[in-house]
Amino acid sequence: MTRIPENLPAHIPHYIGGRRVDSIGGERFDVLDPVTNETYATAAAGRKADVDAAVDAAREAFLHGPWPRMKNRQRARILHRIADIVESRDAELAVFESFDSGLPITQARGQAQRAAENFRFFADLVVAQRDDTYKVPGTQVNYVNRKPKGVAGLITPWNTPFMLESWKLGPALASGCTVVLKPAEFTPLSASLWAGIFEEAELPTGVFNLVNGLGEEAGDALVKHPDVPLISFTGESSTGQLIFANCAPHLKAMSMELGGKSPAVVFADADLEKAIDSTLFGVFSLNGERCTAGSRILVERGVYDEFVERYAARARNIVVGDPSDPRTEVGSLVHPEHFQKVMSYIEIGRSEGRLVAGGGRPEGLDTGNFVAPTVFADVRPDARIFQEEIFGPVVAIIPFDDDAEALSLANDTRYGLAAYVWTSKLERAHLFAQSVEAGMVWLNSHNVRDLRSPFGGVKASGLGHEGGYRSLDFYSDQQAVHITLGDVHTARFGAH
Ligand code: NAD
Protein backbone atom coordinates (compact mmCIF):
# COMPACT_ATOMS: atom_id res chain seq x y z
CA MET A 1 0.00 0.00 0.00
CA THR A 2 1.51 3.32 -1.00
CA ARG A 3 -1.05 5.45 0.75
CA ILE A 4 0.51 5.08 4.23
CA PRO A 5 2.89 8.05 4.62
CA GLU A 6 6.50 7.57 5.54
CA ASN A 7 7.57 8.91 8.96
CA LEU A 8 4.13 8.29 10.43
CA PRO A 9 4.53 8.54 14.22
CA ALA A 10 3.13 5.70 16.33
CA HIS A 11 2.42 8.16 19.13
CA ILE A 12 1.72 11.92 19.18
CA PRO A 13 2.78 13.69 22.40
CA HIS A 14 2.05 17.18 23.78
CA TYR A 15 4.60 19.98 23.38
CA ILE A 16 5.04 21.94 26.60
CA GLY A 17 7.83 24.36 27.47
CA GLY A 18 9.95 23.15 24.54
CA ARG A 19 9.60 19.43 25.38
CA ARG A 20 7.62 16.62 23.80
CA VAL A 21 5.82 15.08 26.74
CA ASP A 22 3.11 12.59 27.53
CA SER A 23 0.12 13.28 29.72
CA ILE A 24 0.97 13.52 33.39
CA GLY A 25 -1.55 10.76 34.10
CA GLY A 26 -0.39 8.71 31.07
CA GLU A 27 -3.78 8.86 29.29
CA ARG A 28 -3.89 8.34 25.53
CA PHE A 29 -6.53 8.22 22.83
CA ASP A 30 -6.66 6.40 19.50
CA VAL A 31 -6.28 8.22 16.19
CA LEU A 32 -8.01 6.58 13.21
CA ASP A 33 -7.13 6.33 9.55
CA PRO A 34 -10.38 7.56 7.91
CA VAL A 35 -10.07 5.16 4.98
CA THR A 36 -9.91 1.99 7.07
CA ASN A 37 -11.12 3.35 10.43
CA GLU A 38 -8.26 1.44 12.01
CA THR A 39 -6.12 2.98 14.73
CA TYR A 40 -2.83 4.12 13.21
CA ALA A 41 -1.45 6.03 16.21
CA THR A 42 -2.20 7.08 19.74
CA ALA A 43 -2.09 10.65 20.99
CA ALA A 44 -1.54 11.96 24.49
CA ALA A 45 -4.92 12.80 26.04
CA GLY A 46 -4.45 16.05 27.92
CA ARG A 47 -6.38 16.79 31.07
CA LYS A 48 -6.44 19.71 33.47
CA ALA A 49 -2.95 19.01 34.87
CA ASP A 50 -1.43 19.00 31.37
CA VAL A 51 -3.20 22.21 30.42
CA ASP A 52 -1.99 23.76 33.70
CA ALA A 53 1.60 22.83 32.78
CA ALA A 54 1.23 24.27 29.27
CA VAL A 55 -0.31 27.51 30.55
CA ASP A 56 2.48 27.80 33.16
CA ALA A 57 5.10 27.47 30.40
CA ALA A 58 3.32 30.01 28.19
CA ARG A 59 2.86 32.39 31.12
CA GLU A 60 6.53 32.14 32.09
CA ALA A 61 7.49 32.94 28.47
CA PHE A 62 5.06 35.82 28.46
CA LEU A 63 6.14 37.35 31.77
CA HIS A 64 9.88 36.75 31.57
CA GLY A 65 10.80 35.68 28.03
CA PRO A 66 11.92 37.87 25.11
CA TRP A 67 8.93 37.35 22.78
CA PRO A 68 6.45 40.03 23.98
CA ARG A 69 9.29 42.54 24.39
CA MET A 70 10.94 42.09 20.99
CA LYS A 71 10.78 44.77 18.34
CA ASN A 72 8.03 43.99 15.83
CA ARG A 73 10.64 43.60 13.10
CA GLN A 74 12.48 40.93 15.13
CA ARG A 75 9.28 38.95 15.66
CA ALA A 76 8.44 39.39 11.97
CA ARG A 77 11.79 37.91 10.94
CA ILE A 78 11.05 34.75 12.91
CA LEU A 79 7.52 34.57 11.48
CA HIS A 80 8.93 34.82 7.95
CA ARG A 81 11.35 32.00 8.77
CA ILE A 82 8.37 29.94 9.98
CA ALA A 83 6.60 30.67 6.66
CA ASP A 84 9.66 29.56 4.66
CA ILE A 85 9.89 26.30 6.61
CA VAL A 86 6.14 25.62 6.30
CA GLU A 87 6.38 26.10 2.53
CA SER A 88 9.38 23.82 2.29
CA ARG A 89 7.36 21.08 4.04
CA ASP A 90 4.44 21.37 1.60
CA ALA A 91 4.68 17.85 0.28
CA GLU A 92 5.11 16.18 3.69
CA LEU A 93 2.34 18.27 5.20
CA ALA A 94 -0.08 17.51 2.36
CA VAL A 95 0.51 13.78 2.73
CA PHE A 96 -0.02 13.92 6.51
CA GLU A 97 -3.12 16.11 6.20
CA SER A 98 -4.68 13.97 3.51
CA PHE A 99 -3.95 10.75 5.40
CA ASP A 100 -5.25 12.01 8.75
CA SER A 101 -8.34 13.91 7.59
CA GLY A 102 -9.32 12.09 4.37
CA LEU A 103 -8.96 15.26 2.27
CA PRO A 104 -8.07 14.59 -1.37
CA ILE A 105 -4.33 14.98 -1.77
CA THR A 106 -4.65 17.63 -4.52
CA GLN A 107 -6.72 19.80 -2.18
CA ALA A 108 -4.37 19.17 0.77
CA ARG A 109 -1.43 20.42 -1.30
CA GLY A 110 -2.42 24.08 -1.25
CA GLN A 111 -2.80 24.12 2.53
CA ALA A 112 0.90 24.71 3.33
CA GLN A 113 0.99 27.73 1.01
CA ARG A 114 -2.06 29.18 2.71
CA ALA A 115 -0.62 28.46 6.15
CA ALA A 116 2.70 30.08 5.21
CA GLU A 117 0.85 33.12 3.89
CA ASN A 118 -0.90 33.53 7.25
CA PHE A 119 2.52 33.96 8.91
CA ARG A 120 3.90 36.24 6.18
CA PHE A 121 0.84 38.43 6.13
CA PHE A 122 0.72 39.05 9.88
CA ALA A 123 4.52 39.48 10.01
CA ASP A 124 4.24 42.25 7.41
CA LEU A 125 1.21 43.76 9.07
CA VAL A 126 2.79 44.01 12.50
CA VAL A 127 5.80 45.81 11.03
CA ALA A 128 3.53 48.26 9.19
CA GLN A 129 1.28 48.68 12.24
CA ARG A 130 0.63 52.24 13.36
CA ASP A 131 -1.29 53.40 16.36
CA ASP A 132 -3.05 56.65 17.08
CA THR A 133 -1.70 59.74 18.82
CA TYR A 134 -3.94 62.73 19.47
CA LYS A 135 -2.94 66.23 20.41
CA VAL A 136 -5.14 68.71 22.22
CA PRO A 137 -3.13 71.83 21.41
CA GLY A 138 -1.36 73.26 24.42
CA THR A 139 -3.03 70.94 26.92
CA GLN A 140 -2.68 67.24 26.33
CA VAL A 141 -1.18 64.49 24.22
CA ASN A 142 -2.75 61.04 24.16
CA TYR A 143 -1.32 57.94 22.58
CA VAL A 144 -2.13 54.27 22.25
CA ASN A 145 0.19 51.87 24.03
CA ARG A 146 -0.47 48.55 22.30
CA LYS A 147 0.39 45.46 24.36
CA PRO A 148 -0.04 41.74 23.74
CA LYS A 149 -2.89 40.40 25.89
CA GLY A 150 -1.09 37.43 27.41
CA VAL A 151 -1.45 33.67 27.01
CA ALA A 152 -3.84 33.01 24.12
CA GLY A 153 -5.90 29.81 24.17
CA LEU A 154 -6.40 28.54 20.61
CA ILE A 155 -8.95 25.80 19.94
CA THR A 156 -9.31 24.47 16.41
CA PRO A 157 -11.41 22.01 14.36
CA TRP A 158 -10.45 19.08 12.14
CA ASN A 159 -11.32 20.45 8.71
CA THR A 160 -8.12 21.80 7.09
CA PRO A 161 -6.58 21.65 10.59
CA PHE A 162 -3.05 22.90 9.86
CA MET A 163 -4.24 25.92 7.87
CA LEU A 164 -6.84 26.87 10.48
CA GLU A 165 -4.24 26.57 13.25
CA SER A 166 -1.96 28.94 11.31
CA TRP A 167 -4.85 31.42 10.99
CA LYS A 168 -4.74 31.78 14.79
CA LEU A 169 -1.03 31.20 15.42
CA GLY A 170 0.04 33.89 12.89
CA PRO A 171 -1.72 36.90 14.46
CA ALA A 172 -1.36 35.66 18.06
CA LEU A 173 2.40 35.31 17.72
CA ALA A 174 2.78 38.48 15.62
CA SER A 175 1.05 40.41 18.40
CA GLY A 176 3.53 39.11 20.98
CA CYS A 177 1.18 36.71 22.78
CA THR A 178 2.36 33.30 23.87
CA VAL A 179 -0.01 30.44 23.10
CA VAL A 180 -1.50 27.12 24.08
CA LEU A 181 -3.01 25.32 21.08
CA LYS A 182 -5.59 22.55 21.52
CA PRO A 183 -6.00 20.96 18.08
CA ALA A 184 -8.97 18.78 17.12
CA GLU A 185 -8.79 15.25 18.46
CA PHE A 186 -9.84 13.66 15.13
CA THR A 187 -6.76 15.08 13.35
CA PRO A 188 -3.71 15.62 15.60
CA LEU A 189 -1.14 14.53 13.00
CA SER A 190 -0.33 17.72 11.06
CA ALA A 191 -0.34 19.79 14.28
CA SER A 192 2.51 17.58 15.51
CA LEU A 193 4.70 19.26 12.84
CA TRP A 194 4.48 22.70 14.48
CA ALA A 195 6.98 21.99 17.27
CA GLY A 196 9.77 21.08 14.82
CA ILE A 197 8.95 24.03 12.56
CA PHE A 198 9.04 26.51 15.45
CA GLU A 199 12.27 25.03 16.84
CA GLU A 200 13.92 25.33 13.44
CA ALA A 201 12.78 28.96 13.15
CA GLU A 202 14.17 29.63 16.65
CA LEU A 203 10.94 30.76 18.21
CA PRO A 204 11.85 31.25 21.89
CA THR A 205 11.06 28.30 24.16
CA GLY A 206 7.67 28.38 25.86
CA VAL A 207 6.06 30.73 23.33
CA PHE A 208 4.26 27.86 21.59
CA ASN A 209 2.68 25.02 23.54
CA LEU A 210 0.35 22.31 22.35
CA VAL A 211 -1.93 20.03 24.34
CA ASN A 212 -3.72 17.23 22.52
CA GLY A 213 -6.91 15.81 23.91
CA LEU A 214 -10.67 15.74 23.91
CA GLY A 215 -12.67 18.95 23.79
CA GLU A 216 -14.55 18.28 27.00
CA GLU A 217 -11.29 17.61 28.86
CA ALA A 218 -8.28 19.50 27.45
CA GLY A 219 -10.35 22.15 25.62
CA ASP A 220 -12.56 22.72 28.64
CA ALA A 221 -9.56 23.10 30.99
CA LEU A 222 -8.01 25.67 28.65
CA VAL A 223 -11.25 27.67 28.42
CA LYS A 224 -11.63 27.69 32.21
CA HIS A 225 -7.99 28.46 33.05
CA PRO A 226 -7.80 31.78 34.94
CA ASP A 227 -4.42 32.71 33.43
CA VAL A 228 -5.68 32.53 29.84
CA PRO A 229 -7.37 35.89 29.19
CA LEU A 230 -8.49 35.19 25.63
CA ILE A 231 -9.89 32.26 23.68
CA SER A 232 -9.92 32.04 19.91
CA PHE A 233 -12.23 29.21 18.90
CA THR A 234 -13.24 27.71 15.56
CA GLY A 235 -15.79 24.94 15.58
CA GLU A 236 -19.48 24.14 15.84
CA SER A 237 -21.96 26.76 16.97
CA SER A 238 -23.18 24.55 19.84
CA THR A 239 -19.61 24.15 21.14
CA GLY A 240 -19.20 27.92 20.79
CA GLN A 241 -22.26 28.47 22.97
CA LEU A 242 -20.82 26.23 25.67
CA ILE A 243 -17.41 27.95 25.52
CA PHE A 244 -19.11 31.35 25.65
CA ALA A 245 -20.80 30.32 28.90
CA ASN A 246 -17.56 28.94 30.34
CA CYS A 247 -15.66 32.15 29.45
CA ALA A 248 -18.33 34.32 31.09
CA PRO A 249 -17.23 33.90 34.76
CA HIS A 250 -13.74 35.10 33.75
CA LEU A 251 -15.00 37.79 31.31
CA LYS A 252 -12.53 36.47 28.73
CA ALA A 253 -12.07 37.98 25.29
CA MET A 254 -13.50 35.62 22.68
CA SER A 255 -13.25 35.27 18.96
CA MET A 256 -15.62 32.67 17.57
CA GLU A 257 -15.70 31.30 14.06
CA LEU A 258 -18.64 28.92 14.00
CA GLY A 259 -20.84 26.87 11.72
CA GLY A 260 -22.64 27.83 8.54
CA LYS A 261 -25.41 26.94 6.11
CA SER A 262 -24.52 29.39 3.42
CA PRO A 263 -26.78 30.18 0.46
CA ALA A 264 -25.60 30.24 -3.15
CA VAL A 265 -28.17 32.25 -5.13
CA VAL A 266 -28.32 31.73 -8.88
CA PHE A 267 -30.40 34.22 -10.86
CA ALA A 268 -31.67 33.38 -14.36
CA ASP A 269 -29.38 36.05 -15.84
CA ALA A 270 -26.24 34.35 -14.44
CA ASP A 271 -23.56 32.65 -16.49
CA LEU A 272 -25.00 29.21 -15.76
CA GLU A 273 -21.91 27.23 -16.67
CA LYS A 274 -19.73 29.23 -14.28
CA ALA A 275 -22.41 29.14 -11.59
CA ILE A 276 -22.62 25.34 -11.85
CA ASP A 277 -18.81 24.95 -11.69
CA SER A 278 -18.63 27.19 -8.65
CA THR A 279 -21.61 25.82 -6.73
CA LEU A 280 -20.32 22.26 -7.25
CA PHE A 281 -16.88 23.25 -5.99
CA GLY A 282 -18.45 25.25 -3.15
CA VAL A 283 -20.10 22.27 -1.54
CA PHE A 284 -18.06 19.25 -2.70
CA SER A 285 -14.49 20.53 -2.33
CA LEU A 286 -12.82 19.60 0.98
CA ASN A 287 -15.32 16.70 1.11
CA GLY A 288 -18.05 19.23 1.91
CA GLU A 289 -16.36 19.69 5.28
CA ARG A 290 -16.05 23.41 4.74
CA CYS A 291 -17.49 26.08 7.06
CA THR A 292 -18.29 28.38 4.14
CA ALA A 293 -19.80 25.63 1.94
CA GLY A 294 -22.65 26.89 -0.22
CA SER A 295 -24.83 24.02 0.97
CA ARG A 296 -28.17 25.65 0.09
CA ILE A 297 -28.55 26.53 -3.57
CA LEU A 298 -31.41 28.87 -4.49
CA VAL A 299 -32.16 28.96 -8.21
CA GLU A 300 -34.53 31.30 -10.08
CA ARG A 301 -37.45 29.33 -11.45
CA GLY A 302 -36.80 30.16 -15.14
CA VAL A 303 -33.55 28.15 -15.12
CA TYR A 304 -34.34 25.83 -12.21
CA ASP A 305 -35.05 22.58 -14.10
CA GLU A 306 -32.05 23.03 -16.38
CA PHE A 307 -29.81 23.88 -13.42
CA VAL A 308 -30.91 20.86 -11.37
CA GLU A 309 -30.47 18.48 -14.29
CA ARG A 310 -26.99 19.73 -15.23
CA TYR A 311 -25.89 20.03 -11.60
CA ALA A 312 -27.00 16.50 -10.71
CA ALA A 313 -25.31 15.03 -13.80
CA ARG A 314 -22.02 16.64 -12.82
CA ALA A 315 -22.40 15.58 -9.16
CA ARG A 316 -22.93 11.96 -10.23
CA ASN A 317 -19.69 12.20 -12.19
CA ILE A 318 -17.50 13.38 -9.30
CA VAL A 319 -14.66 10.98 -8.55
CA VAL A 320 -14.91 9.65 -4.98
CA GLY A 321 -12.07 7.53 -3.74
CA ASP A 322 -8.75 7.08 -2.03
CA PRO A 323 -7.65 10.50 -0.72
CA SER A 324 -4.05 9.83 -1.76
CA ASP A 325 -5.01 9.34 -5.43
CA PRO A 326 -4.53 12.59 -7.40
CA ARG A 327 -7.64 11.82 -9.46
CA THR A 328 -9.86 11.85 -6.37
CA GLU A 329 -12.21 14.83 -6.05
CA VAL A 330 -14.03 13.74 -2.87
CA GLY A 331 -12.14 11.61 -0.35
CA SER A 332 -13.31 9.99 2.87
CA LEU A 333 -14.99 11.89 5.69
CA VAL A 334 -12.82 12.45 8.70
CA HIS A 335 -14.21 9.96 11.22
CA PRO A 336 -16.89 7.25 11.52
CA GLU A 337 -18.89 9.41 13.97
CA HIS A 338 -19.03 12.23 11.45
CA PHE A 339 -19.83 9.74 8.66
CA GLN A 340 -22.83 8.51 10.67
CA LYS A 341 -24.04 12.08 11.16
CA VAL A 342 -23.84 12.86 7.44
CA MET A 343 -25.52 9.55 6.50
CA SER A 344 -28.34 10.24 8.95
CA TYR A 345 -29.01 13.59 7.24
CA ILE A 346 -29.15 11.80 3.88
CA GLU A 347 -31.83 9.50 5.30
CA ILE A 348 -33.74 12.52 6.64
CA GLY A 349 -33.38 14.20 3.23
CA ARG A 350 -35.19 11.35 1.45
CA SER A 351 -38.49 12.57 2.90
CA GLU A 352 -37.62 16.26 2.63
CA GLY A 353 -36.65 16.57 -1.02
CA ARG A 354 -36.18 14.79 -4.36
CA LEU A 355 -32.93 12.85 -4.46
CA VAL A 356 -31.24 13.51 -7.81
CA ALA A 357 -27.66 12.37 -7.13
CA GLY A 358 -25.82 10.20 -4.62
CA GLY A 359 -27.75 9.16 -1.55
CA GLY A 360 -25.28 7.14 0.50
CA ARG A 361 -22.12 5.10 0.19
CA PRO A 362 -20.67 5.04 -3.33
CA GLU A 363 -20.55 1.69 -5.12
CA GLY A 364 -17.31 -0.22 -4.67
CA LEU A 365 -16.23 1.65 -1.52
CA ASP A 366 -17.61 -0.68 1.10
CA THR A 367 -15.48 0.40 4.04
CA GLY A 368 -14.20 3.72 5.31
CA ASN A 369 -16.11 6.98 5.54
CA PHE A 370 -16.98 7.47 1.87
CA VAL A 371 -20.15 9.34 0.91
CA ALA A 372 -21.32 9.91 -2.65
CA PRO A 373 -21.92 13.58 -3.56
CA THR A 374 -25.59 13.90 -2.74
CA VAL A 375 -28.06 16.37 -4.23
CA PHE A 376 -31.62 16.96 -3.09
CA ALA A 377 -33.87 19.18 -5.22
CA ASP A 378 -37.31 20.69 -4.41
CA VAL A 379 -36.41 20.91 -0.73
CA ARG A 380 -38.86 22.68 1.60
CA PRO A 381 -37.46 25.79 3.32
CA ASP A 382 -38.32 24.40 6.76
CA ALA A 383 -36.62 21.05 6.01
CA ARG A 384 -33.84 20.02 8.38
CA ILE A 385 -31.48 19.50 5.43
CA PHE A 386 -32.12 23.14 4.47
CA GLN A 387 -31.72 24.51 8.00
CA GLU A 388 -29.03 22.44 9.75
CA GLU A 389 -25.31 22.25 9.05
CA ILE A 390 -24.49 18.80 7.64
CA PHE A 391 -20.79 19.48 6.96
CA GLY A 392 -20.49 16.82 4.28
CA PRO A 393 -21.01 16.38 0.52
CA VAL A 394 -24.74 17.04 0.63
CA VAL A 395 -26.59 19.95 -0.96
CA ALA A 396 -30.20 21.16 -0.97
CA ILE A 397 -31.61 23.01 -4.00
CA ILE A 398 -34.76 25.12 -3.95
CA PRO A 399 -36.48 27.38 -6.55
CA PHE A 400 -37.42 31.06 -6.11
CA ASP A 401 -39.50 33.51 -8.14
CA ASP A 402 -38.06 36.96 -7.49
CA ASP A 403 -35.34 38.89 -5.63
CA ALA A 404 -37.43 39.37 -2.52
CA GLU A 405 -38.14 35.66 -2.19
CA ALA A 406 -34.49 34.81 -2.82
CA LEU A 407 -33.41 37.18 -0.05
CA SER A 408 -35.97 35.89 2.39
CA LEU A 409 -34.95 32.25 1.71
CA ALA A 410 -31.25 33.17 1.99
CA ASN A 411 -31.80 34.79 5.39
CA ASP A 412 -34.18 32.11 6.68
CA THR A 413 -31.64 30.28 8.83
CA ARG A 414 -29.94 30.72 12.19
CA TYR A 415 -26.54 30.90 10.46
CA GLY A 416 -24.90 33.82 8.66
CA LEU A 417 -21.38 32.94 7.58
CA ALA A 418 -21.11 33.33 3.80
CA ALA A 419 -23.34 33.96 0.78
CA TYR A 420 -22.68 33.60 -2.95
CA VAL A 421 -24.61 35.42 -5.66
CA TRP A 422 -24.60 34.64 -9.38
CA THR A 423 -26.09 37.29 -11.67
CA SER A 424 -24.98 39.45 -14.58
CA LYS A 425 -26.73 42.52 -13.15
CA LEU A 426 -24.32 44.62 -11.13
CA GLU A 427 -26.99 46.52 -9.23
CA ARG A 428 -28.90 43.39 -8.28
CA ALA A 429 -25.70 41.76 -7.02
CA HIS A 430 -24.79 44.69 -4.77
CA LEU A 431 -28.32 45.24 -3.48
CA PHE A 432 -28.54 41.57 -2.59
CA ALA A 433 -25.09 41.56 -0.97
CA GLN A 434 -25.99 44.51 1.19
CA SER A 435 -29.18 42.93 2.50
CA VAL A 436 -28.16 39.33 2.97
CA GLU A 437 -27.36 38.32 6.55
CA ALA A 438 -23.87 36.95 6.03
CA GLY A 439 -20.44 37.95 7.30
CA MET A 440 -18.90 37.43 3.86
CA VAL A 441 -20.37 37.64 0.37
CA TRP A 442 -18.89 36.54 -2.92
CA LEU A 443 -20.40 37.93 -6.13
CA ASN A 444 -19.94 35.74 -9.21
CA SER A 445 -17.09 33.94 -7.48
CA HIS A 446 -16.37 31.68 -4.56
CA ASN A 447 -14.25 31.41 -1.52
CA VAL A 448 -11.10 33.26 -2.51
CA ARG A 449 -10.06 35.34 0.45
CA ASP A 450 -8.11 38.55 0.89
CA LEU A 451 -6.42 38.36 4.28
CA ARG A 452 -6.94 42.11 4.80
CA SER A 453 -10.73 41.74 4.73
CA PRO A 454 -12.92 40.90 7.72
CA PHE A 455 -13.41 37.18 8.25
CA GLY A 456 -16.26 35.90 10.37
CA GLY A 457 -19.98 35.31 10.54
CA VAL A 458 -23.09 36.91 11.93
CA LYS A 459 -25.99 35.30 13.86
CA ALA A 460 -25.07 31.75 14.96
CA SER A 461 -21.97 31.72 12.71
CA GLY A 462 -19.68 33.73 14.91
CA LEU A 463 -18.74 36.42 17.27
CA GLY A 464 -16.25 39.10 16.27
CA HIS A 465 -14.43 39.46 13.00
CA GLU A 466 -10.79 38.65 12.42
CA GLY A 467 -8.79 39.44 9.29
CA GLY A 468 -6.19 42.18 8.79
CA TYR A 469 -5.73 44.55 11.70
CA ARG A 470 -8.86 43.13 13.37
CA SER A 471 -6.91 39.99 14.24
CA LEU A 472 -4.04 41.97 15.74
CA ASP A 473 -6.56 44.03 17.74
CA PHE A 474 -8.07 40.85 19.17
CA TYR A 475 -4.70 39.65 20.49
CA SER A 476 -3.66 43.10 21.83
CA ASP A 477 -4.77 45.53 24.48
CA GLN A 478 -4.85 49.15 23.41
CA GLN A 479 -4.09 51.22 26.44
CA ALA A 480 -4.71 54.99 26.26
CA VAL A 481 -1.93 57.05 27.83
CA HIS A 482 -2.66 60.75 28.52
CA ILE A 483 0.04 63.36 29.19
CA THR A 484 -0.88 66.84 30.32
CA LEU A 485 1.17 69.67 28.88
CA GLY A 486 1.44 72.66 31.16
CA ASP A 487 -0.79 73.31 34.17
CA VAL A 488 -3.32 70.79 35.32
CA HIS A 489 -6.61 72.49 36.06
CA THR A 490 -8.14 70.65 38.97
CA ALA A 491 -11.11 71.56 41.12
CA ARG A 492 -9.47 71.91 44.58
CA PHE A 493 -11.62 69.64 46.76
CA GLY A 494 -11.18 70.34 50.50
CA ALA A 495 -9.08 73.44 49.91
CA HIS A 496 -11.73 75.94 51.11
P1 NAD B 1 -16.23 21.08 17.35
O1 NAD B 1 -16.97 22.26 17.89
O2 NAD B 1 -16.76 19.73 17.63
O3 NAD B 1 -14.72 21.08 17.86
C1 NAD B 1 -13.84 22.16 17.62
C2 NAD B 1 -12.76 22.15 18.68
O4 NAD B 1 -13.35 22.42 19.95
C3 NAD B 1 -12.04 20.80 18.85
O5 NAD B 1 -10.67 21.04 19.10
C4 NAD B 1 -12.72 20.22 20.07
O6 NAD B 1 -11.91 19.31 20.76
C5 NAD B 1 -12.95 21.46 20.90
N1 NAD B 1 -14.01 21.34 21.91
C6 NAD B 1 -15.11 20.54 21.87
N2 NAD B 1 -15.84 20.70 23.00
C7 NAD B 1 -15.20 21.62 23.76
C8 NAD B 1 -15.45 22.19 25.03
N3 NAD B 1 -16.52 21.85 25.76
N4 NAD B 1 -14.59 23.12 25.51
C9 NAD B 1 -13.50 23.48 24.79
N5 NAD B 1 -13.20 22.94 23.59
C10 NAD B 1 -14.04 22.02 23.07
O7 NAD B 1 -16.12 21.34 15.78
P2 NAD B 1 -15.53 20.34 14.69
O8 NAD B 1 -16.51 19.26 14.47
O9 NAD B 1 -14.12 20.02 15.04
O10 NAD B 1 -15.46 21.29 13.41
C11 NAD B 1 -16.50 21.48 12.53
C12 NAD B 1 -17.22 22.78 12.82
O11 NAD B 1 -16.33 23.88 12.73
C13 NAD B 1 -18.32 23.07 11.81
O12 NAD B 1 -19.45 23.56 12.49
C14 NAD B 1 -17.71 24.18 10.95
O13 NAD B 1 -18.64 25.01 10.28
C15 NAD B 1 -16.91 24.93 11.94
N6 NAD B 1 -15.87 25.71 11.29
C16 NAD B 1 -16.02 27.07 11.24
C17 NAD B 1 -15.08 27.86 10.59
C18 NAD B 1 -15.21 29.34 10.52
O14 NAD B 1 -14.25 30.00 10.19
N7 NAD B 1 -16.37 29.90 10.81
C19 NAD B 1 -13.96 27.25 9.99
C20 NAD B 1 -13.85 25.85 10.06
C21 NAD B 1 -14.81 25.10 10.72
Tab-separated table of C-alpha atoms in Angstrom, residues 61 65-67 70 78 198 202-208:
chain	number	residue	atom	x	y	z
A	61	ALA	CA	7.491	32.939	28.466
A	65	GLY	CA	10.798	35.683	28.031
A	66	PRO	CA	11.917	37.871	25.113
A	67	TRP	CA	8.932	37.351	22.782
A	70	MET	CA	10.941	42.090	20.986
A	78	ILE	CA	11.047	34.750	12.912
A	198	PHE	CA	9.043	26.506	15.452
A	202	GLU	CA	14.167	29.630	16.648
A	203	LEU	CA	10.938	30.763	18.213
A	204	PRO	CA	11.851	31.249	21.890
A	205	THR	CA	11.057	28.305	24.159
A	206	GLY	CA	7.669	28.376	25.859
A	207	VAL	CA	6.060	30.733	23.335
A	208	PHE	CA	4.258	27.862	21.591
